[in-house]
mmCIF file of C-alpha atoms and ligand atoms in Angstrom:
data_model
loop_
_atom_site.group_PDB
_atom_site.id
_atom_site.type_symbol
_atom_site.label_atom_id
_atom_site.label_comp_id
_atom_site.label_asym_id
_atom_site.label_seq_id
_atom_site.Cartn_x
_atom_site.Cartn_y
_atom_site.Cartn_z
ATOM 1 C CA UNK A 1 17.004 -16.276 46.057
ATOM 2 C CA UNK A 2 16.695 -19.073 43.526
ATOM 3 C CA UNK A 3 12.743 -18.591 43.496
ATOM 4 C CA UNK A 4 12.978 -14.922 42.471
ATOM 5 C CA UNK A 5 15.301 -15.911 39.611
ATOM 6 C CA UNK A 6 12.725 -18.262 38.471
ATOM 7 C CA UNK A 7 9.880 -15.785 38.882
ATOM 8 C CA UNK A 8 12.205 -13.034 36.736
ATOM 9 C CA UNK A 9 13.174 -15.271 34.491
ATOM 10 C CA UNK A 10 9.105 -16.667 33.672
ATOM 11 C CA UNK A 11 8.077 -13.051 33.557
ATOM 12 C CA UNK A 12 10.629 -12.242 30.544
ATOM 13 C CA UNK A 13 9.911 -15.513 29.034
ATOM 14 C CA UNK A 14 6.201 -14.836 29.007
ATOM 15 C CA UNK A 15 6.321 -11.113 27.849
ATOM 16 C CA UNK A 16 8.426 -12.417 24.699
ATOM 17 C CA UNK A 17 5.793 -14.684 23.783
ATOM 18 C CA UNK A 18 3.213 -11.956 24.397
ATOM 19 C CA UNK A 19 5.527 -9.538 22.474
ATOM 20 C CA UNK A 20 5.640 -11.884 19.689
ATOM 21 C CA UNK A 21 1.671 -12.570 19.767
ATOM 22 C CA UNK A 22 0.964 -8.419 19.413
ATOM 23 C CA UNK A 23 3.288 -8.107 16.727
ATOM 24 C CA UNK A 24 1.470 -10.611 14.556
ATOM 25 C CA UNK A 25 5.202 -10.552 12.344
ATOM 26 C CA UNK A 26 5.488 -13.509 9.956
ATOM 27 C CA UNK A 27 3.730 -16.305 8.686
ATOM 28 C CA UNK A 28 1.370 -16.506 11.750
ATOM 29 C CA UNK A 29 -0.361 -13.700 11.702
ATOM 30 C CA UNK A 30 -4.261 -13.452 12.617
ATOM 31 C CA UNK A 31 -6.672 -11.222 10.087
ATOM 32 C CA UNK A 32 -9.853 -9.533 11.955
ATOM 33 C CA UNK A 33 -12.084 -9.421 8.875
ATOM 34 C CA UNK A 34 -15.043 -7.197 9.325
ATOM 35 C CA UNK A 35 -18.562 -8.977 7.844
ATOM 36 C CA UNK A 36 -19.473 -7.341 4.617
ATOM 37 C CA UNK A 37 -22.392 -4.924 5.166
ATOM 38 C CA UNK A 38 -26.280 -5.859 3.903
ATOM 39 C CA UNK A 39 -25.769 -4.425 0.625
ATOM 40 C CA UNK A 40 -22.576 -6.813 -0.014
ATOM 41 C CA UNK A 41 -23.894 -9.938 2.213
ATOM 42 C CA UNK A 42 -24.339 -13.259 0.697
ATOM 43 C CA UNK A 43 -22.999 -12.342 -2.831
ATOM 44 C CA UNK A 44 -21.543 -14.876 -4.682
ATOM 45 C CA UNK A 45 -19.246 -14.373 -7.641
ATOM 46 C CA UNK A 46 -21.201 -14.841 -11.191
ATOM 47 C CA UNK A 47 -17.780 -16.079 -13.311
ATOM 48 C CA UNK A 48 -16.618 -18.765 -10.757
ATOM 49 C CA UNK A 49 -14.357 -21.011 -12.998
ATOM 50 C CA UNK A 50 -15.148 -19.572 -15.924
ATOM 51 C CA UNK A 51 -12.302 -19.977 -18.078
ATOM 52 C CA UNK A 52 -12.526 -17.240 -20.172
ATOM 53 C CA UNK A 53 -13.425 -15.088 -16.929
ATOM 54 C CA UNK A 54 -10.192 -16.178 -15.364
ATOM 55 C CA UNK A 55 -8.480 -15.105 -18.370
ATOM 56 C CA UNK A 56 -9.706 -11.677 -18.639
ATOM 57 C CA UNK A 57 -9.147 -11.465 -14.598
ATOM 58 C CA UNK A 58 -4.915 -13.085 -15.159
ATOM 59 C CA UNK A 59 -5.043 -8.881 -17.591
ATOM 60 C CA UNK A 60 -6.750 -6.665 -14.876
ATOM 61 C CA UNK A 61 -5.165 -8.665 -11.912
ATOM 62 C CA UNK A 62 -1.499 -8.071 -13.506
ATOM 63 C CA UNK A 63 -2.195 -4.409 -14.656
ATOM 64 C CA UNK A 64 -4.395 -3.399 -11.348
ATOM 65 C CA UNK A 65 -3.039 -5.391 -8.544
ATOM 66 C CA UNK A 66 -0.262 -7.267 -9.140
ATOM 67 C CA UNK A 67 2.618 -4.153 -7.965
ATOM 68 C CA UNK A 68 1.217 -4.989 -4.263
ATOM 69 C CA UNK A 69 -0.023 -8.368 -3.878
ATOM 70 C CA UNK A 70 2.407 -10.234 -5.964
ATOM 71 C CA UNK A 71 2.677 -12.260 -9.114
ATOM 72 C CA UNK A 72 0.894 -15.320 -6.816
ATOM 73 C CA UNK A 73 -0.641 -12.828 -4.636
ATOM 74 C CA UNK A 74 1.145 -13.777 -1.595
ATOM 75 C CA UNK A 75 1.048 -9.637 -0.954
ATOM 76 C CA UNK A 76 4.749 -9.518 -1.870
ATOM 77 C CA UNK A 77 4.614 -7.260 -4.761
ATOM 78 C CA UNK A 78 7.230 -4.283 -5.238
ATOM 79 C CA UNK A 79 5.314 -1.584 -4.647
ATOM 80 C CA UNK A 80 3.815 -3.324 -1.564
ATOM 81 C CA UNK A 81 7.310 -3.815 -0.355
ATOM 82 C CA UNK A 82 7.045 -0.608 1.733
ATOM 83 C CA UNK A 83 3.680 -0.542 3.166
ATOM 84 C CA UNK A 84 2.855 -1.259 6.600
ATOM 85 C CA UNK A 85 0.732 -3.380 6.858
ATOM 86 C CA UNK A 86 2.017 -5.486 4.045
ATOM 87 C CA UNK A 87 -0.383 -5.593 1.230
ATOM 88 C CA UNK A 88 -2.823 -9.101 2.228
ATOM 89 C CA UNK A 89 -1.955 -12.597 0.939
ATOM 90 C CA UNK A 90 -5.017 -13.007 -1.367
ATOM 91 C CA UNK A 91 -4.229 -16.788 -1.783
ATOM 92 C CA UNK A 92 -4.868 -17.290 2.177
ATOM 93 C CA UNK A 93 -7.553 -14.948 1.442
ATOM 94 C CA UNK A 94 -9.659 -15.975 -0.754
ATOM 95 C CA UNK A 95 -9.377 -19.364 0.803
ATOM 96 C CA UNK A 96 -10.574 -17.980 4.068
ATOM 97 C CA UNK A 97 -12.752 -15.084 3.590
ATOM 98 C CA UNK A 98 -16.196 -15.366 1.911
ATOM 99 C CA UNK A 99 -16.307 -13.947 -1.867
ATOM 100 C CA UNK A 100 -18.515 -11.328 -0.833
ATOM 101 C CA UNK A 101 -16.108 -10.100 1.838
ATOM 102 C CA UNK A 102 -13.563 -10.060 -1.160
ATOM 103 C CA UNK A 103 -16.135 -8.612 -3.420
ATOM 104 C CA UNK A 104 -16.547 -5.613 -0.850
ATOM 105 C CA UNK A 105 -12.755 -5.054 -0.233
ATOM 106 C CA UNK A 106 -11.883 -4.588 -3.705
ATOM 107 C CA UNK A 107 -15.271 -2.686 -4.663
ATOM 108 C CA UNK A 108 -15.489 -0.306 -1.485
ATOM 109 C CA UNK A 109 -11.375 0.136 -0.518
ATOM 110 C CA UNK A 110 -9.696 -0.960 3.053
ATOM 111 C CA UNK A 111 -10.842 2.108 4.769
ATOM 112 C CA UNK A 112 -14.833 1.086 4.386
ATOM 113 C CA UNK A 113 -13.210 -2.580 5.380
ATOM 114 C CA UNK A 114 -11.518 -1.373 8.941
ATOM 115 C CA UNK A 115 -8.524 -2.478 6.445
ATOM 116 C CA UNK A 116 -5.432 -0.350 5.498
ATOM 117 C CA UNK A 117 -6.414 2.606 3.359
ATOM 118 C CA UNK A 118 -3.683 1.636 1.299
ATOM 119 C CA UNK A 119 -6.475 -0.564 -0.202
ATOM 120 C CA UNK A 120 -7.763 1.480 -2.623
ATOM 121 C CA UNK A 121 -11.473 1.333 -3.500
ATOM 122 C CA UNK A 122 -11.697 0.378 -7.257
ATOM 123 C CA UNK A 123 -15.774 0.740 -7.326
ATOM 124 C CA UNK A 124 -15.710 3.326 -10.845
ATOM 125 C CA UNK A 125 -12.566 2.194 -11.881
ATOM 126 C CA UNK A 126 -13.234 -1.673 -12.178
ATOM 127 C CA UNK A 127 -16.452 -2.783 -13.209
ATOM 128 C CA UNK A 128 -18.400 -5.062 -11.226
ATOM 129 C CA UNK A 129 -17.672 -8.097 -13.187
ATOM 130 C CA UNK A 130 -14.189 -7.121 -13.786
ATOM 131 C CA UNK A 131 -13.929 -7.328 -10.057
ATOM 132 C CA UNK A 132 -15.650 -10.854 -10.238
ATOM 133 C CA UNK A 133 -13.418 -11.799 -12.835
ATOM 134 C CA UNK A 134 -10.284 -10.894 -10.966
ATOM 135 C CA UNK A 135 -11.487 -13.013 -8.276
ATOM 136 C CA UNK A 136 -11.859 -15.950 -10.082
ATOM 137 C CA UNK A 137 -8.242 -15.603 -11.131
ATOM 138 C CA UNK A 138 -7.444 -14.981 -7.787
ATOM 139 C CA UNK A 139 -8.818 -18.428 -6.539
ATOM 140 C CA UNK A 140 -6.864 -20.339 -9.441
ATOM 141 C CA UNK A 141 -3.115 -18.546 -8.168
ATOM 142 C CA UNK A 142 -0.945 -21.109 -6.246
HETATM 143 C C1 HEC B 1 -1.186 0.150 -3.531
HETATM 144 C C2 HEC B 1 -1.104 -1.255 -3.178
HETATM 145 C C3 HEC B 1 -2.313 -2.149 -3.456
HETATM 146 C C4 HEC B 1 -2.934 -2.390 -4.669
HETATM 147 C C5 HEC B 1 -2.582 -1.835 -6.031
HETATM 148 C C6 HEC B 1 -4.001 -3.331 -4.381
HETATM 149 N N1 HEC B 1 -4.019 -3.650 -3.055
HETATM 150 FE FE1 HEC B 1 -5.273 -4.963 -2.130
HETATM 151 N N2 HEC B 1 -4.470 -4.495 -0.343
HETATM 152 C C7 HEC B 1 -3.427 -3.628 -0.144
HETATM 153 C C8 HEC B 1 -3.225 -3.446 1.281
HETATM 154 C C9 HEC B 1 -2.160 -2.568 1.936
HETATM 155 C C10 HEC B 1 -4.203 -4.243 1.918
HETATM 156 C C11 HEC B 1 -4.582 -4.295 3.388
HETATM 157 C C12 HEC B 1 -3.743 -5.066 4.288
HETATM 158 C C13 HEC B 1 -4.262 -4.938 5.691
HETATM 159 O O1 HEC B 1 -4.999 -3.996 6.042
HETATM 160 O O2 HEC B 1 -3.916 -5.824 6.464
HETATM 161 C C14 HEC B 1 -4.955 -4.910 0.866
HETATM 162 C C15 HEC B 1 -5.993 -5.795 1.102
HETATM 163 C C16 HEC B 1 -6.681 -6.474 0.126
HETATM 164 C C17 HEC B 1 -7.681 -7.492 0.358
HETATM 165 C C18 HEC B 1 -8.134 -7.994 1.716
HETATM 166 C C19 HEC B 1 -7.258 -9.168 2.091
HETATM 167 C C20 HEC B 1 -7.625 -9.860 3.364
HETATM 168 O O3 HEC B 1 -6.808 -10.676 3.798
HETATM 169 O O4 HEC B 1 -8.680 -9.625 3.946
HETATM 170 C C21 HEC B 1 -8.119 -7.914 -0.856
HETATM 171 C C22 HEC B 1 -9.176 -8.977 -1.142
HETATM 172 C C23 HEC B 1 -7.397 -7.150 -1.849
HETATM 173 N N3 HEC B 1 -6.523 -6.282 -1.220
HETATM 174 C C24 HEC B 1 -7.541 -7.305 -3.206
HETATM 175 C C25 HEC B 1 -6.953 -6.473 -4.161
HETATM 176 C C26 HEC B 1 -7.244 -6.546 -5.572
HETATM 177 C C27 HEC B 1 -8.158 -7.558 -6.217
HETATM 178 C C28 HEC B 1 -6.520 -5.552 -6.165
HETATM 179 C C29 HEC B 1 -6.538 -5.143 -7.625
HETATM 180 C C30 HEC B 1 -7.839 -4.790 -8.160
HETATM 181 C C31 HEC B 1 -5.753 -4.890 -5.118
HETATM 182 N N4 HEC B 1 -6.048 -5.468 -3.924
HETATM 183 C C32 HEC B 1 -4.863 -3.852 -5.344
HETATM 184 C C33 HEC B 1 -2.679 -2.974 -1.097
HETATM 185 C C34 HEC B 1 -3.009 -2.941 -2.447
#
């Protein structure tokens, strides 16, 4: 009797943890970031810490961006508020994702990414080096 409690009671406690693994809620959670395809591979962004770069990328990141991912880009902006998945935190980002995996996100959209289509694809509506120049902002936000 007492061994079948303990078996019950380990099965519920290990399903919660595995529950709370899928869901991937909070802080925690893991990214699967697809690698950029041949045409994006091993780019390298042309403005890093440029000053007046990052300034120009501060305008487009606020007018462009900054109503999903946030004023620091933690992907808590208000018109991200409602989107599942949660717009991305582009400080862990760009810390942990190459800047030509960045470079394609923004350029091609989340759909092209295996990413949320919510992710729009700004390639025609941002120029390449205003995407480069949002990026370098990006890596300054704390
Ligand atoms: C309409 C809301 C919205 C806007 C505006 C938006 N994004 Fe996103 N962004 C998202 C969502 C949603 C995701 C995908 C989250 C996911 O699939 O996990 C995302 C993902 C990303 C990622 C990938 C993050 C990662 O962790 O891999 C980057 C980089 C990114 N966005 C940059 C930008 C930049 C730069 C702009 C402005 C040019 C921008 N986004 C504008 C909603 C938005």
């Amino acid at each position: 009797m007492k061994k079948s409690w303990l078996l019950v009671v380990s099965i519920l406690a290990l399903s919660a943890i595995l529950l709370a693994a899928c869901s991937g809620g909070g802080g925690g959670e893991t990214i699967t970031r697809q690698d950029p395809p041949a045409d994006y591979a091993g780019k390298t962004n042309p403005v890093a810490g440029d000053q007046a770069a990052i300034d120009a990328g501060k305008a487009l990141y606020e007018t462009n961006c900054l109503s999903c991912h946030g004023e620091k880009g933690l992907g808590d902006g208000p018109a991200g508020a409602s989107l599942d998945p949660h717009p991305g935190n582009l400080q862990a980002a760009s810390k942990d994702a190459s800047e030509a995996y960045l470079y394609w996100v923004v350029d091609a959209g989340g759909t092209a990414a295996g990413r949320s289509a919510s992710m729009a694809s700004y390639n025609g509506v941002l120029s390449e080096e205003e995407i480069w120049q949002i990026l370098a902002y990006v890596k300054t936000l704390k």
